Amino acid sequence: MSKLTAIRNIGIIAHIDAGKTTLTERILYYTGRTHKMGEVHDGEAVMDWMPEEQERGITITAAVTTCQWRGAVINLIDTPGHVDFTIEVERSLRVLDGAIGVFDAVAGVEPQSETVWHQADKYRVPKLAFINKMDRLGADFSKAVASLKEKLGVRPFVITIPWGEGDRFEGVIDLLEMKAWRWQEGTLGLVYDKLAIPEELRPLALRSREALLETLAEVDDEILEAYLGEEAIRPERLKVALQRATLGLQGTPVYAGAALRNKGIQPLLNGIVNFLPNPTQVPAIRGTNPQTKREESRPSVVEGPLAALVFKIMVDQGQRLTYVRLYSGRLRSGQEVYNPVKGVSEKVGRILRMHANKREPLEEAQAGSLVALLGLKAATTGDTLCAPAAPIILEPISSYVPVISLAIEPESRDDQERLGSALARVAEEDPSLKVHTDEDTGQTLLSGMGELHLEVVLHRLKRDFHTHLRAGRPQVVYRETIAGAATATGVFERELAGKGHFAQVKVSVAARPRGSGHLFMNGLPEGHPGLNLVPIIQQAIEEALEGGPVFGHPAVDVMVVLEGLDGREGQTTEMAVRIAALAAVKEAMGQAQPMLLEPIMRVEIITPEEFTGEVLGDLHARQGKVEQLLTKGPVRLISGTAPLAAMFGYATALRSLTQGRGTFTLQFERFGVRGEGGQAMGRGAS
């Protein structure tokens, strides 16, 4: 068992293609966890083990592994960079104590870098920054650091600076020890030399160290005093102050390197050990006692009561893996744990330490661990596992509202039989995926965070569950109503089986305010002989309103008044009255300016200020209506409405318009007419 102070739970976060997985592969190689470096572009990266990840060369699911460096046990999660898989980053950051943000030395802070960095800020996670790809043409370290300050509001503590840039990149200068690191060719970055700083770089190194001391002095009184007193500040003293500032979220240590060229990784590993927190250095996790309803905390101690959070469910090799972060206490194989969210107790079958998709069985896990459990059936993402005698419910993991849907249907009867259980399994693994059946169309709708997200899910359903599906756009559900008023009479007169049937029903229809529903009124005078038939007529009218006069979609917001009812003695049957009422309503609706209504959605868009014009123009082109435009710091919040049919593919369009930095939510508001007031539509409208 590792000492709590030796554990580091960290994640690697960044924009897609910034080099997260490549960096992770180097960390695993240099810490001795693996004996061969897998490359993303070859589809051989250890952490990208899913077939979809290897085919696309991107990370889709957050993979967990463990390695050791300088006596520290590093539990590492490599997270996705694509915006469609943001939930993987969210739930990883929820259970991590520290993070490394990876940035491209040419591009600096990219759109998804902002998103994941702010996600880490939300959970108050201390971070390091690694400026990667210093060997690329156009690499500019100082510009990349400036973008950290400008776009993320970071106070940078620059620990290593590059020794050359682009094709002249040779190594890094360590500003704590004032040494130059150069990696020996042909050693895959395993062997390096610590040298005196070359004379031509010495002025830059001295200026950079001075800037580091000045930045640190802004937030640390001890360093400020020593700096003003012109004392020589030893590296160990600097490290202690830097850790204080990093854990206090007052700044971020910054490193330079080139992961693909195997340079700059070991200083970063030192930074993980020196500056990122162990479980005892983060605030105690808080939750609610389900019995007393009072808030309680669980400090990170091995001898405390068990408290763990389920942060991921995964089905692998036909087995259900429950990934948990232990915040306090111990957990043993065969132990019974209580799930206060579901109100059930379950027995832990086996405890596994995961290395991507490879498993290492453990007899026991302790506070600070990230492990996978076998044998739990009830637990889902966000649930708490705890000791039965000390129940607590920890804050669940935030989920995301899906923004795009696909209608799916099985290709064969066998696929139909497999579909239900397959969808349930996939949705259980991924909280950002929703499956529901549209009551109006009968379609099964699969909703997710974007086209790539849904594409990957469909691929998995086919590969893992052998379920073949046809997918298409979901059908828009329309409604009909009227804009005017009309009166009509329906007559039914027929002889059936030797018996006459007759009824004459007169109704008037009129429009009601949008969203107010139908209203039926009986206008027959008291003492009318047909009053006993009014319930039959009302039922027939409700039936008539289920199909409007334009395309037969259900009608809404119509007032119907029964104006008259005539019959003949012995011939006015229930059937005759029903059919006459149906005919009267249909004819009156056709004369009262019938119109088609479509789903109008409430849309809220958050976009950086510089893209506001393009976003507003695109929304106008989609016949959306802007109701409010608010300024919130560097972003704009646009609130309004838009027709659902015009919003298909909007997730992709908004990303294109805002360089991936815009986000939006879409919720049904009402059925209405597209545009300003709309136009009435006659029977022949299309």
Coordinates of C-alpha atoms in Angstrom, one line a residue, residues 15-224:
H15 CA -7.4 20.5 -27.2
I16 CA -7.5 17.7 -29.7
D17 CA -4.1 16.9 -31.3
A18 CA -2.1 19.0 -28.7
G19 CA -0.2 15.8 -27.9
K20 CA -1.8 14.5 -24.7
T21 CA -1.6 10.8 -25.5
T22 CA 1.9 11.1 -26.9
L23 CA 3.0 12.8 -23.6
T24 CA 1.3 10.0 -21.6
E25 CA 3.1 7.3 -23.6
R26 CA 6.5 9.0 -22.8
I27 CA 5.6 9.3 -19.1
L28 CA 4.7 5.6 -19.0
Y29 CA 8.0 4.7 -20.8
Y30 CA 10.3 6.9 -18.6
T31 CA 8.6 5.7 -15.4
G32 CA 9.2 2.0 -16.4
R33 CA 5.5 1.3 -16.7
T34 CA 5.9 0.2 -20.3
H35 CA 8.9 -1.0 -22.2
K36 CA 7.9 0.3 -25.7
M37 CA 6.5 3.6 -26.7
G38 CA 3.3 3.4 -28.7
E39 CA 2.7 6.1 -31.2
V40 CA -0.8 7.6 -31.8
H41 CA -0.2 7.9 -35.6
D42 CA 0.6 4.2 -35.8
G43 CA -2.5 3.3 -33.8
E44 CA -0.3 1.7 -31.1
A45 CA -0.7 4.0 -28.2
V46 CA -1.3 2.1 -25.0
M47 CA -3.9 4.5 -23.7
D48 CA -5.9 4.6 -27.0
W49 CA -6.9 0.9 -26.9
M50 CA -10.4 1.1 -28.4
P51 CA -10.6 0.2 -32.1
E52 CA -12.4 3.6 -32.8
E53 CA -9.5 5.4 -31.1
Q54 CA -6.9 3.6 -33.1
E55 CA -8.7 4.1 -36.4
R56 CA -9.2 7.8 -35.9
G57 CA -6.0 8.6 -34.0
I58 CA -7.9 10.4 -31.2
T59 CA -8.8 9.7 -27.6
I60 CA -12.5 8.9 -27.1
T61 CA -12.6 7.4 -23.6
A62 CA -10.6 8.5 -20.5
A63 CA -8.1 5.7 -19.8
V64 CA -6.6 5.2 -16.3
T65 CA -3.1 3.9 -15.5
T66 CA -0.6 4.0 -12.7
C67 CA 3.2 4.6 -12.7
Q68 CA 5.9 5.6 -10.3
W69 CA 8.5 8.4 -10.3
R70 CA 10.9 9.4 -7.5
G71 CA 9.0 7.4 -4.9
A72 CA 5.6 8.9 -5.9
V73 CA 2.7 6.7 -7.2
I74 CA 1.1 8.6 -10.1
N75 CA -2.5 7.6 -11.0
L76 CA -2.9 9.1 -14.5
I77 CA -5.9 9.7 -16.6
D78 CA -5.5 10.6 -20.3
T79 CA -8.7 12.5 -21.3
P80 CA -10.2 13.2 -24.8
G81 CA -9.7 16.5 -26.4
H82 CA -12.7 16.5 -28.8
V83 CA -15.6 18.6 -27.7
D84 CA -18.1 15.7 -28.3
F85 CA -16.5 13.7 -25.4
T86 CA -16.5 16.6 -22.9
I87 CA -18.3 14.3 -20.3
E88 CA -15.1 12.1 -20.1
V89 CA -13.1 15.2 -19.1
E90 CA -15.8 16.4 -16.7
R91 CA -16.0 13.1 -14.7
S92 CA -12.2 12.6 -14.7
L93 CA -11.6 16.1 -13.3
R94 CA -14.3 15.5 -10.7
V95 CA -12.1 12.7 -9.1
L96 CA -8.6 14.1 -9.8
D97 CA -6.4 16.2 -7.5
G98 CA -4.3 17.8 -10.2
A99 CA -4.0 18.2 -14.0
I100 CA -1.5 18.9 -16.7
G101 CA -2.7 21.2 -19.5
V102 CA -0.9 20.5 -22.8
F103 CA -0.6 23.3 -25.3
D104 CA 0.7 23.4 -28.9
A105 CA 3.8 25.7 -29.0
V106 CA 2.6 27.1 -32.4
A107 CA -1.2 27.5 -31.7
G108 CA -1.0 28.3 -28.0
V109 CA -4.3 28.1 -26.2
E110 CA -6.9 26.5 -28.5
P111 CA -10.7 26.4 -28.2
Q112 CA -11.1 23.1 -26.4
S113 CA -8.1 24.0 -24.2
E114 CA -10.2 26.8 -22.8
T115 CA -13.1 24.5 -22.2
V116 CA -11.2 21.8 -20.3
W117 CA -9.1 24.4 -18.4
H118 CA -12.3 26.1 -17.1
Q119 CA -13.7 22.7 -16.2
A120 CA -10.6 22.1 -14.0
D121 CA -11.1 25.6 -12.6
K122 CA -14.7 24.7 -11.6
Y123 CA -13.4 21.8 -9.5
R124 CA -10.5 24.0 -8.2
V125 CA -7.9 21.6 -9.5
P126 CA -4.2 22.8 -9.3
K127 CA -2.5 22.5 -12.7
L128 CA 0.8 22.5 -14.6
A129 CA 1.1 23.7 -18.2
F130 CA 3.3 21.9 -20.7
I131 CA 4.1 23.8 -23.9
N132 CA 4.5 20.9 -26.3
K133 CA 5.8 20.7 -29.9
M134 CA 8.7 23.1 -29.4
D135 CA 10.4 21.4 -32.3
R136 CA 7.7 22.5 -34.8
L137 CA 8.3 25.1 -37.4
G138 CA 6.8 28.3 -36.0
A139 CA 7.0 27.3 -32.3
D140 CA 7.1 30.3 -30.1
F141 CA 7.4 29.7 -26.3
S142 CA 6.9 33.3 -25.1
K143 CA 3.9 33.7 -27.4
A144 CA 2.3 30.5 -26.1
V145 CA 2.9 31.6 -22.5
A146 CA 1.3 35.0 -23.3
S147 CA -1.8 33.2 -24.6
L148 CA -2.0 31.4 -21.3
K149 CA -2.2 34.8 -19.5
E150 CA -4.5 36.4 -22.1
K151 CA -7.0 33.6 -22.7
L152 CA -7.0 31.6 -19.5
G153 CA -6.1 34.3 -17.0
V154 CA -3.1 32.2 -15.8
R155 CA -0.3 33.6 -13.7
P156 CA 2.6 31.6 -15.2
F157 CA 5.5 30.3 -13.1
V158 CA 7.9 29.4 -16.0
I159 CA 10.1 26.6 -14.7
T160 CA 11.8 25.5 -17.9
I161 CA 12.5 27.5 -21.1
P162 CA 13.4 26.0 -24.5
W163 CA 17.0 25.7 -25.6
G164 CA 16.3 26.8 -29.1
E165 CA 13.0 26.6 -31.0
G166 CA 11.7 24.8 -34.1
D167 CA 14.4 22.7 -35.8
R168 CA 17.0 24.3 -33.4
F169 CA 15.3 22.9 -30.3
E170 CA 18.0 21.0 -28.4
G171 CA 16.7 20.7 -24.8
V172 CA 15.5 22.9 -21.9
I173 CA 16.9 25.3 -19.4
D174 CA 15.8 24.6 -15.8
L175 CA 15.3 27.9 -14.0
L176 CA 15.2 26.3 -10.5
E177 CA 18.6 24.7 -10.7
M178 CA 20.0 26.9 -13.5
K179 CA 21.1 23.9 -15.5
A180 CA 20.7 23.0 -19.1
W181 CA 19.1 19.6 -19.9
R182 CA 20.1 17.9 -23.2
W183 CA 18.8 14.5 -24.2
Q184 CA 21.2 12.0 -25.9
E185 CA 20.3 10.9 -29.4
G186 CA 19.3 7.3 -29.9
T187 CA 18.2 6.8 -26.3
L188 CA 14.5 7.6 -26.9
G189 CA 14.8 10.3 -24.3
L190 CA 15.9 8.0 -21.5
V191 CA 19.4 9.4 -21.1
Y192 CA 20.1 13.1 -20.6
D193 CA 22.9 15.3 -19.5
K194 CA 22.7 18.2 -17.1
L195 CA 25.1 20.9 -18.3
A196 CA 26.1 24.4 -17.5
I197 CA 23.9 26.9 -19.4
P198 CA 25.5 27.8 -22.7
E199 CA 27.0 31.3 -22.6
E200 CA 24.7 32.6 -25.4
L201 CA 21.6 31.6 -23.4
R202 CA 22.8 32.8 -20.0
P203 CA 21.4 36.4 -20.3
L204 CA 17.9 34.9 -21.3
A205 CA 18.1 32.4 -18.5
L206 CA 18.9 35.1 -15.9
R207 CA 16.1 37.3 -17.2
S208 CA 13.7 34.4 -17.1
R209 CA 14.6 33.4 -13.6
E210 CA 14.3 37.1 -12.5
A211 CA 10.8 37.1 -14.0
L212 CA 9.9 33.8 -12.2
L213 CA 11.0 35.3 -8.8
E214 CA 9.0 38.5 -9.5
T215 CA 5.9 36.6 -10.4
L216 CA 6.2 34.3 -7.4
A217 CA 6.9 37.3 -5.1
E218 CA 3.5 38.7 -6.1
V219 CA 1.7 35.9 -4.2
D220 CA 4.3 34.7 -1.6
D221 CA 5.4 37.0 1.2
E222 CA 8.4 34.8 2.1
I223 CA 9.8 35.0 -1.4
L224 CA 8.9 38.7 -1.6

